[in-house]
Coordinates of C-alpha atoms and ligand atoms in Angstrom, one line a residue:
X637 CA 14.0 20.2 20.9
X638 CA 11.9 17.1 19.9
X639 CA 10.8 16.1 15.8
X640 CA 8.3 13.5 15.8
X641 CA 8.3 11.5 12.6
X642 CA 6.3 9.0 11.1
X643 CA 8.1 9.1 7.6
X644 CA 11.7 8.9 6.2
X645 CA 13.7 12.0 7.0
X646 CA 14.9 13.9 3.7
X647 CA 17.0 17.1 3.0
X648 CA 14.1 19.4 4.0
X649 CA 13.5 17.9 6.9
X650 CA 17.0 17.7 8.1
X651 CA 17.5 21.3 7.2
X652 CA 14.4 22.1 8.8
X653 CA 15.6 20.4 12.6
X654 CA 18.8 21.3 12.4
X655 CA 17.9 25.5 11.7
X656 CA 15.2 25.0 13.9
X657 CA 17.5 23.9 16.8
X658 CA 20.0 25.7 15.9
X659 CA 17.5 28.9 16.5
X660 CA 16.7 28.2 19.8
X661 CA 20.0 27.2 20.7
X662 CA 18.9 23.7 21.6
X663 CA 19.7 20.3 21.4
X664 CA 17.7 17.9 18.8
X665 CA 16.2 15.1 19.7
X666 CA 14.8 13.3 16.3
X667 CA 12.0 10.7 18.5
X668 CA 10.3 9.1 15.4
X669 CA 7.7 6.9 16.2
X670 CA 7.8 3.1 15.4
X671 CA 4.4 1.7 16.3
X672 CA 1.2 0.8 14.4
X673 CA 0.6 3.5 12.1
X674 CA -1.3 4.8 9.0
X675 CA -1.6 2.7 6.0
X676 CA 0.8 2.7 3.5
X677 CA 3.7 4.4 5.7
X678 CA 6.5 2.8 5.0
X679 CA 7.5 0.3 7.8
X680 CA 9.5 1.1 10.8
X681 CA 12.4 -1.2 10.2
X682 CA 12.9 0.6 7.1
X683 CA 12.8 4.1 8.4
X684 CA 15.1 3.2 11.3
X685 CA 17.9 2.4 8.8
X686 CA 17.1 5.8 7.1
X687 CA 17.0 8.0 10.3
X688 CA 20.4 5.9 10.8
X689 CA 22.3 7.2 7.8
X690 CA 20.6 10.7 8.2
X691 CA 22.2 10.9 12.0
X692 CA 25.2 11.1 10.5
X693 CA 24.6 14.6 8.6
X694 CA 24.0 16.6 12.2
X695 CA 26.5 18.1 14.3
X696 CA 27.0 14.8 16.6
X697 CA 27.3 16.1 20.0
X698 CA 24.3 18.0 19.6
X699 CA 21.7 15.7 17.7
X700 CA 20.2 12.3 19.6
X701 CA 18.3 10.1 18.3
X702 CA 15.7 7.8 20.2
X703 CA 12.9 5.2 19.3
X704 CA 9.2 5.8 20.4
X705 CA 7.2 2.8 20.8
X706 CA 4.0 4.5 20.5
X707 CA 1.3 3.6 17.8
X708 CA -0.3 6.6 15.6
X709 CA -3.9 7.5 16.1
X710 CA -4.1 10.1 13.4
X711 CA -6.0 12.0 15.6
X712 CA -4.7 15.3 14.5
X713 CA -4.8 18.9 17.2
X714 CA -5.7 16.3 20.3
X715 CA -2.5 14.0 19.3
X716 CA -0.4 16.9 19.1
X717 CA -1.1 18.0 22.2
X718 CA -0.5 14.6 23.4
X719 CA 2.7 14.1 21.4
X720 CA 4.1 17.5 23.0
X721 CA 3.3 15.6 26.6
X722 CA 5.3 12.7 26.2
X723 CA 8.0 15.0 25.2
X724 CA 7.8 17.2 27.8
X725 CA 7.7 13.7 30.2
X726 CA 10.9 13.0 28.1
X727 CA 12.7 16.4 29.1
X728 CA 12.4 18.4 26.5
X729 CA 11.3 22.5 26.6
X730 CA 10.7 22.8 23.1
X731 CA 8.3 20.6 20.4
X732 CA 8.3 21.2 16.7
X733 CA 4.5 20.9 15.1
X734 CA 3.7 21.5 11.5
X735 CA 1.0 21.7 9.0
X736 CA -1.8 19.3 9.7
X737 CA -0.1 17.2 12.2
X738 CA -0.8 13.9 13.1
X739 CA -3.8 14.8 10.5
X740 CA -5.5 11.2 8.6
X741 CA -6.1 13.7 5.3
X742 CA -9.7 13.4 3.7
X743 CA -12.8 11.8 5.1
X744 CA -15.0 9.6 2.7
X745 CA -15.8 13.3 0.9
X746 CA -13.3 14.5 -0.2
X747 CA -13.0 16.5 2.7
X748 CA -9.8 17.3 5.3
X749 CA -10.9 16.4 8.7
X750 CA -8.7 19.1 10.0
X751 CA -7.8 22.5 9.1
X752 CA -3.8 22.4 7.8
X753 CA -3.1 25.1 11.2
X754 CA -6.1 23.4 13.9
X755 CA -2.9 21.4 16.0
X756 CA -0.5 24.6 15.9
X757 CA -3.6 26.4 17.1
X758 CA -4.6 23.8 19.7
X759 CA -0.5 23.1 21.0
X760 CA -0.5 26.5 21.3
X761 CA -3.4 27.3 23.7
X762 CA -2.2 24.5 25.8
X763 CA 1.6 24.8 25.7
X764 CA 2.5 26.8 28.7
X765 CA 0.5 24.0 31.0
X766 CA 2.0 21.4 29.0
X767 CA 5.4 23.1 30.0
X768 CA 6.6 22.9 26.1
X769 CA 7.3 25.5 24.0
X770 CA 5.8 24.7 20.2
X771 CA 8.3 25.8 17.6
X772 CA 6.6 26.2 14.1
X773 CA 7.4 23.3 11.5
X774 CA 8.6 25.4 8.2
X775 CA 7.9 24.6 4.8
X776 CA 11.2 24.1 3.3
X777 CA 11.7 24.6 -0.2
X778 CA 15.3 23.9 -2.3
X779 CA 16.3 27.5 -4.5
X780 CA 18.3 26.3 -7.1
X781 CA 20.4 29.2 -7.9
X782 CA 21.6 29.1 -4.7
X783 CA 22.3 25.4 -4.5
X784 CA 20.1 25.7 -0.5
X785 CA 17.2 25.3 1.1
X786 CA 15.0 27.9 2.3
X787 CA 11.6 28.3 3.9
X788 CA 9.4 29.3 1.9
X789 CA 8.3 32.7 3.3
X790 CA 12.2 33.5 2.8
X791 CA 12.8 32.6 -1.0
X792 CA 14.6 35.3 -2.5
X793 CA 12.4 36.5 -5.6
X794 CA 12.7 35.6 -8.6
X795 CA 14.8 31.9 -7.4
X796 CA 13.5 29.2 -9.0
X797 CA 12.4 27.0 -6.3
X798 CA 12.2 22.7 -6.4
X799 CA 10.4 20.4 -4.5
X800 CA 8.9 17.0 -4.7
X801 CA 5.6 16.0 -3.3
X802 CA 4.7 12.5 -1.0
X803 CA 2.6 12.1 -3.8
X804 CA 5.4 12.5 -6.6
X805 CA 8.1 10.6 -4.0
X806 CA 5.8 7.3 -4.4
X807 CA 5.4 7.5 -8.4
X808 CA 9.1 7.9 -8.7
X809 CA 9.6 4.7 -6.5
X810 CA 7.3 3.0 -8.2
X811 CA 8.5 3.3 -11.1
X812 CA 11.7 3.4 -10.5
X813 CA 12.6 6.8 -12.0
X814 CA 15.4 8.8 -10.3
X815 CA 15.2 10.7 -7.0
X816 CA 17.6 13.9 -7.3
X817 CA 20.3 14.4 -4.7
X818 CA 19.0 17.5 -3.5
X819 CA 15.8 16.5 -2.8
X820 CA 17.2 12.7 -0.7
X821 CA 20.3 11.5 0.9
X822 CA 21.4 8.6 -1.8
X823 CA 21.5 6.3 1.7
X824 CA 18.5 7.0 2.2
X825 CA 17.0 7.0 -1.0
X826 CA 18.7 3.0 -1.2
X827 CA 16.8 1.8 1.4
X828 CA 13.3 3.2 0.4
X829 CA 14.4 1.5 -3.4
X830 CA 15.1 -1.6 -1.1
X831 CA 11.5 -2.0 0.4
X832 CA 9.8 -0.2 -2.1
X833 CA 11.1 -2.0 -5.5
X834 CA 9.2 -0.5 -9.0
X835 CA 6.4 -1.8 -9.9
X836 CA 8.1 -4.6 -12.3
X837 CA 9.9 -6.1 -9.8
X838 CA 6.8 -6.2 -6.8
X839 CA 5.0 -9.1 -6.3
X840 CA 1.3 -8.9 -7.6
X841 CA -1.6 -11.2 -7.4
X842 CA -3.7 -12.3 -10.4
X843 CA -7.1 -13.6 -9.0
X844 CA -9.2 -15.7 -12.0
X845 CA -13.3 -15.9 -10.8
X846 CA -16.0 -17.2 -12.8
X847 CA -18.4 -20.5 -13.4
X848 CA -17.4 -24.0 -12.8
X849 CA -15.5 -24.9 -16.6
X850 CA -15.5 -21.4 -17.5
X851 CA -11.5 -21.9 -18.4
X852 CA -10.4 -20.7 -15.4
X853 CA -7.6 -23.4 -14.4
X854 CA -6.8 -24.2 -18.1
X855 CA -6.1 -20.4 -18.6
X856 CA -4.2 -19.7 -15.2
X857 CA -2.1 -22.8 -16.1
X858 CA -1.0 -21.2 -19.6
X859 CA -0.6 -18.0 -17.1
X860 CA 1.7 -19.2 -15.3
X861 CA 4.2 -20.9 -18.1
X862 CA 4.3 -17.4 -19.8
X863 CA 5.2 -16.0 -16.6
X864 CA 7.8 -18.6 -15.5
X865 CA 9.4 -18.7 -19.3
X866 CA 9.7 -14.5 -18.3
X867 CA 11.0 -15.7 -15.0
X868 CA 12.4 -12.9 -12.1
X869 CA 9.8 -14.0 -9.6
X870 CA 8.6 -16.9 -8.0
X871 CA 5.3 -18.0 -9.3
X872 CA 2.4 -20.0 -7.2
X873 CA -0.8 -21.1 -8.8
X874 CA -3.4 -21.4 -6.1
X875 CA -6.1 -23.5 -8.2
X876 CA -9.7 -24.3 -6.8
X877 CA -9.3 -27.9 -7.1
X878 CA -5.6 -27.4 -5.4
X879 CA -6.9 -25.0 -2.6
X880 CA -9.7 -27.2 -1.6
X881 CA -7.7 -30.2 -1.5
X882 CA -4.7 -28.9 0.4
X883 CA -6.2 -26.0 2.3
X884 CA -9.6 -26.4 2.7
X885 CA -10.9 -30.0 2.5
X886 CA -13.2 -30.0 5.3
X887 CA -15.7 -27.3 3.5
X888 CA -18.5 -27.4 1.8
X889 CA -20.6 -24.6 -0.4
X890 CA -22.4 -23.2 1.5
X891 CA -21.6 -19.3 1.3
X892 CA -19.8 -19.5 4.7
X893 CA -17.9 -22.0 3.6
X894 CA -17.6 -20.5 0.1
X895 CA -15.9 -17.3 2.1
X896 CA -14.3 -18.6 4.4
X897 CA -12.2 -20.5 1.3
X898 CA -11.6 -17.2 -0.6
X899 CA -10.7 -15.7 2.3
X900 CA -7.8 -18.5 3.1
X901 CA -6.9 -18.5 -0.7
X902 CA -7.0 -14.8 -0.3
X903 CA -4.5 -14.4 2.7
X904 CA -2.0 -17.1 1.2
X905 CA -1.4 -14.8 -1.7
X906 CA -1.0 -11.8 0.3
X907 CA 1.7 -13.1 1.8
X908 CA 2.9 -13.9 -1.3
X909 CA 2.7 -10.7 -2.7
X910 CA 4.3 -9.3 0.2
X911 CA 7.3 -11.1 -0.3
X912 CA 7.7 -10.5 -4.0
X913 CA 6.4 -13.3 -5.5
X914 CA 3.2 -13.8 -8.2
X915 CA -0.1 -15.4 -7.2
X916 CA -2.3 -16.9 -9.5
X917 CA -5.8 -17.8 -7.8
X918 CA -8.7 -19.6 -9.8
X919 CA -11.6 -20.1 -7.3
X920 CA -15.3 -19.7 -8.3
X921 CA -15.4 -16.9 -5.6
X922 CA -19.2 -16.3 -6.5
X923 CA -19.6 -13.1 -4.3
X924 CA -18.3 -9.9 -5.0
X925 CA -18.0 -8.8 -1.3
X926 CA -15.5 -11.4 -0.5
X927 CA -13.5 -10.9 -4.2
X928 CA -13.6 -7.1 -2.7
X929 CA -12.5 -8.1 1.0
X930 CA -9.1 -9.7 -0.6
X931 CA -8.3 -7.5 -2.6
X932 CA -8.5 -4.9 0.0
X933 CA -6.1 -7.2 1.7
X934 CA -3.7 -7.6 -1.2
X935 CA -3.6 -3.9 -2.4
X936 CA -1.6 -3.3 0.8
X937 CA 1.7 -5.3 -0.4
X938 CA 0.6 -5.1 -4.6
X939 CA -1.5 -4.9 -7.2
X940 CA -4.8 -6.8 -7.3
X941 CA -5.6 -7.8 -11.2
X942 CA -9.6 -9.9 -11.3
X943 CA -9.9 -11.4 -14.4
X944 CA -13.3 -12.8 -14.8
X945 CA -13.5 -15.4 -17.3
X946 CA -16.9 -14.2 -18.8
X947 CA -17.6 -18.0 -20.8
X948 CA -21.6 -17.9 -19.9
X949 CA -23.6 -20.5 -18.1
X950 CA -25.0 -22.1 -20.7
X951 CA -21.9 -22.8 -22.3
X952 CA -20.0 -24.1 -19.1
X953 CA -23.0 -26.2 -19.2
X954 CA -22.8 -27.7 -22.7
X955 CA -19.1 -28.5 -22.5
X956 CA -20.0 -29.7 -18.8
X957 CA -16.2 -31.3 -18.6
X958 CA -16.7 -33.1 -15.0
X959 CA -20.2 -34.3 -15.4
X960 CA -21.1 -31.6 -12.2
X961 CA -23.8 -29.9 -14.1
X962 CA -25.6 -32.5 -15.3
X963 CA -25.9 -34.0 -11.5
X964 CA -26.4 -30.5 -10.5
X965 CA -29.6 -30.3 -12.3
X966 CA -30.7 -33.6 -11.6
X967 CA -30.6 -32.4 -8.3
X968 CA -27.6 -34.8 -7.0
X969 CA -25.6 -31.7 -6.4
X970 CA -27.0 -29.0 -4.2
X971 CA -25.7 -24.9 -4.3
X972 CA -24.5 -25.5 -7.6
X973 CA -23.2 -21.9 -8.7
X974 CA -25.4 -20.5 -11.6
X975 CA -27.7 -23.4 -11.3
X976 CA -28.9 -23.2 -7.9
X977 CA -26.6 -21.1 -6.2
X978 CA -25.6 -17.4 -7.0
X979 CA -22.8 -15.6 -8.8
X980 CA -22.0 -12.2 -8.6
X981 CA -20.8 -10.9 -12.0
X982 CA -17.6 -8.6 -11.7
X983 CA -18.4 -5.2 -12.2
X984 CA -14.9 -3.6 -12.7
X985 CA -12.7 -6.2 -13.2
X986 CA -9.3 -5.4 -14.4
X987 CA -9.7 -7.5 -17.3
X988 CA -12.5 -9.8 -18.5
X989 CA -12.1 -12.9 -21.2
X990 CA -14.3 -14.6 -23.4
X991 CA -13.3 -17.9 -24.0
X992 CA -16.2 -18.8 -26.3
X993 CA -14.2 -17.8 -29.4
X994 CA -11.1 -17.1 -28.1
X995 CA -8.6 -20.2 -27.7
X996 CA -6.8 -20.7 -24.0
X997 CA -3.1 -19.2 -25.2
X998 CA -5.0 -15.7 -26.3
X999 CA -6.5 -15.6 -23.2
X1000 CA -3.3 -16.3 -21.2
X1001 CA -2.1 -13.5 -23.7
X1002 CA -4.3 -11.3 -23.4
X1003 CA -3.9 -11.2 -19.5
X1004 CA 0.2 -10.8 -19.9
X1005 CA -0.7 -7.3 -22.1
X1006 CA -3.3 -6.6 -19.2
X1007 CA 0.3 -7.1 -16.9
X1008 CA 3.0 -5.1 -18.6
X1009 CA 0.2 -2.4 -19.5
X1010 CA 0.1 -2.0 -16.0
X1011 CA 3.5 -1.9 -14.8
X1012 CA 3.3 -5.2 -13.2
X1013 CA 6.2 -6.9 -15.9
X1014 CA 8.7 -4.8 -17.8
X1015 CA 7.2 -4.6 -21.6
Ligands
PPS1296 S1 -15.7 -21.3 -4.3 O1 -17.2 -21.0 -4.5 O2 -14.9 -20.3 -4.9 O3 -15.4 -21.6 -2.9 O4 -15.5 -22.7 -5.2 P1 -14.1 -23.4 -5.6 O5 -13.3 -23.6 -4.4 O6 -13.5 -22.7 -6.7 O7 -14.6 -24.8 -6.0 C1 -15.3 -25.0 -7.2 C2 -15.0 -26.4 -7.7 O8 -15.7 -27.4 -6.9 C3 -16.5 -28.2 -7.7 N1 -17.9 -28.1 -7.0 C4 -18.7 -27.1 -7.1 N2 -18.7 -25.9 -7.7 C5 -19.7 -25.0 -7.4 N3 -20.8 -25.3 -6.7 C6 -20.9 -26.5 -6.1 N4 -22.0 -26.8 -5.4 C7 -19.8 -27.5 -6.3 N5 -19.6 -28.7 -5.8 C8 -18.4 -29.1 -6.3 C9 -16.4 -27.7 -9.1 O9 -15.8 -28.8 -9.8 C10 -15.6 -26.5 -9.1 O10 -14.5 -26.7 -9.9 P2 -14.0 -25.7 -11.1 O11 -12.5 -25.8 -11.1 O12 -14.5 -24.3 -10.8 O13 -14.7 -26.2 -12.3

């Protein structure tokens, strides 16, 4: 009997394979996939060194284990079918399919793009050409009074039942609240802490945006002493001046160019944010589809905080620190942003500062409240 998995095995699902086998006197074969898949799954390597310490818990001569380099399509009824073919190529008479398999969840609507039982029905009507029998993928609940789990349709009444959602799984994580034994294996549980650290201790990415002497660099500098005198992460500071220099000197502004420099400054701190560290960017980044394109790109590995330092044109114009404005209007400098070039003012930005009467430490402060209020450093 083949499970296919895309997620970390827990108690349920353990309990569920090994009754299920067990049932039709078979032997298990847990074949999780580790290919390209959804979004937000948690990674393959990581999985593998769950599924690892979960082997251990079955009856060893009668549970295998085995790798599947195949990618999800989240394709739902028409990938179970197809799943149930590769494990009938791979010897097996018997394929467990549950609710909503292989299902990507809601369209753009709100709505589920598949009924919770369309692959059951679908595995079913092709089954006996397939040459694999489908065996029904219970919903296991944990009954505390009797210290077991159960499927659901078989609680005894009255028990007082337990479970714990994907949904509820990820906040605890996150947050680094505690995961009950009968709900996880504490193996496994370790691991998912391991790649999926709480909020506080993730890396994050703090992304400045506004006119040329709006404050930007003087604030993200005062940033970035607060959050190295705090210290627990490495901290990078990906300046415009810095960024143009280093990374991209051979652009201009034109709005390709202008792009095509958030987009670098956006990919460097995703991979710092991936690995755990802090990025602080302070680019112009003048249009709102790029600011959105990184941050898509970020949100993957950690949070995404825009701050737009609101200071207003005409004040970046009075203090006019580099002389740029003045040349800009005299026409010396061309595509000057929010002189002759546009700039898209942030619509929802986590956090927005005025530095016309607010001094530069305020602002840095007012940015590390932003911070711990959301998780991102322990208060
Ligand atoms: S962008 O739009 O995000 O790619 O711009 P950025 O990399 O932040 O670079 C802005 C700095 O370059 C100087 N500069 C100009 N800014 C805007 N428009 C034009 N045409 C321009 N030419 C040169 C300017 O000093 C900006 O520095 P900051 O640090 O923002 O004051």
């Amino acid at each position: 009997m083949a499970f296919q998995t895309r997620n970390p095995l827990h108690r349920a699902h353990q309990e569920l394979t090994f009754r299920a086998a067990r049932e039709a006197q078979a032997n298990l074969l847990i074949h999780p996939v580790v290919g390209m898949t959804k979004p937000g799954d948690v990674d393959h390597f990581t999985r593998v060194r769950c599924y690892e310490a979960v082997l251990d818990k079955y009856p060893q001569a009668t549970t295998t284990m085995s790798l599947l380099n195949l990618a999800m399509r989240m394709a739902g009824p028409r990938e179970a079918v197809w799943h149930g073919l590769i494990r009938a190529n791979h010897g097996c008479t018997h394929f467990i399919v549950g609710r909503d398999h292989a299902g990507p969840g809601k369209n753009s609507q709100g709505k589920d793009f598949y009924g919770p039982y369309d692959a059951q029905e679908l595995f079913k009507q092709y089954q006996g050409e397939i040459g694999i029998e489908m065996v029904d993928f219970k919903h296991m609940v944990y009954v505390q009074e009797k210290a077991q789990y159960f499927p659901i349709s078989e609680v005894p009444e009255g028990a007082t039942i337990l479970d714990i959602s994907g949904t509820e799984l990820r906040r605890r994580l996150a947050e680094g609240l505690e995961i009950p034994d009968w709900f996880s294996f504490p193996e496994v549980v370790s691991e998912l802490r391991r790649t999926r650290p709480p909020r506080s201790q993730q890396g994050f990415t703090v992304f400045f945006t506004g006119f040329s002497g709006s404050g930007k660099s003087t604030i993200a500098n005062a940033l970035m002493v607060k959050l190295m005198e705090m210290g627990g992460r490495p901290v990078t500071l990906l300046d415009g001046d810095i960024v143009r220099k280093n990374l991209s000197s051979e652009l201009g502004f034109s709005k390709e160019h202008r792009d095509l420099n958030i987009r670098r400054i956006g990919y460097v701190a995703s991979e710092i944010t991936k690995n755990g560290g802090i990025a602080i960017c302070a680019p112009i980044a003048p249009y709102a589809t790029t600011r959105r394109a990184v941050r898509e790109e970020i949100e993957q590995f950690g949070a995404f905080v825009e701050v737009h330092v609101s200071t207003s044109i005409e004040e970046c114009e009075r203090r006019d620190r580099k002389g740029l404005y003045k040349l800009a209007r005299e026409g010396k400098i061309k595509e000057f942003t929010g002189i002759s070039d546009p700039y898209d003012v942030p619509e929802n930005p986590e956090l927005r500062v005025d530095t016309e009467n607010v001094d530069v430490d305020n602002c840095a402060h007012q940015v590390i409240l932003k911070l711990e209020q959301m998780g991102l450093i322990a208060g």
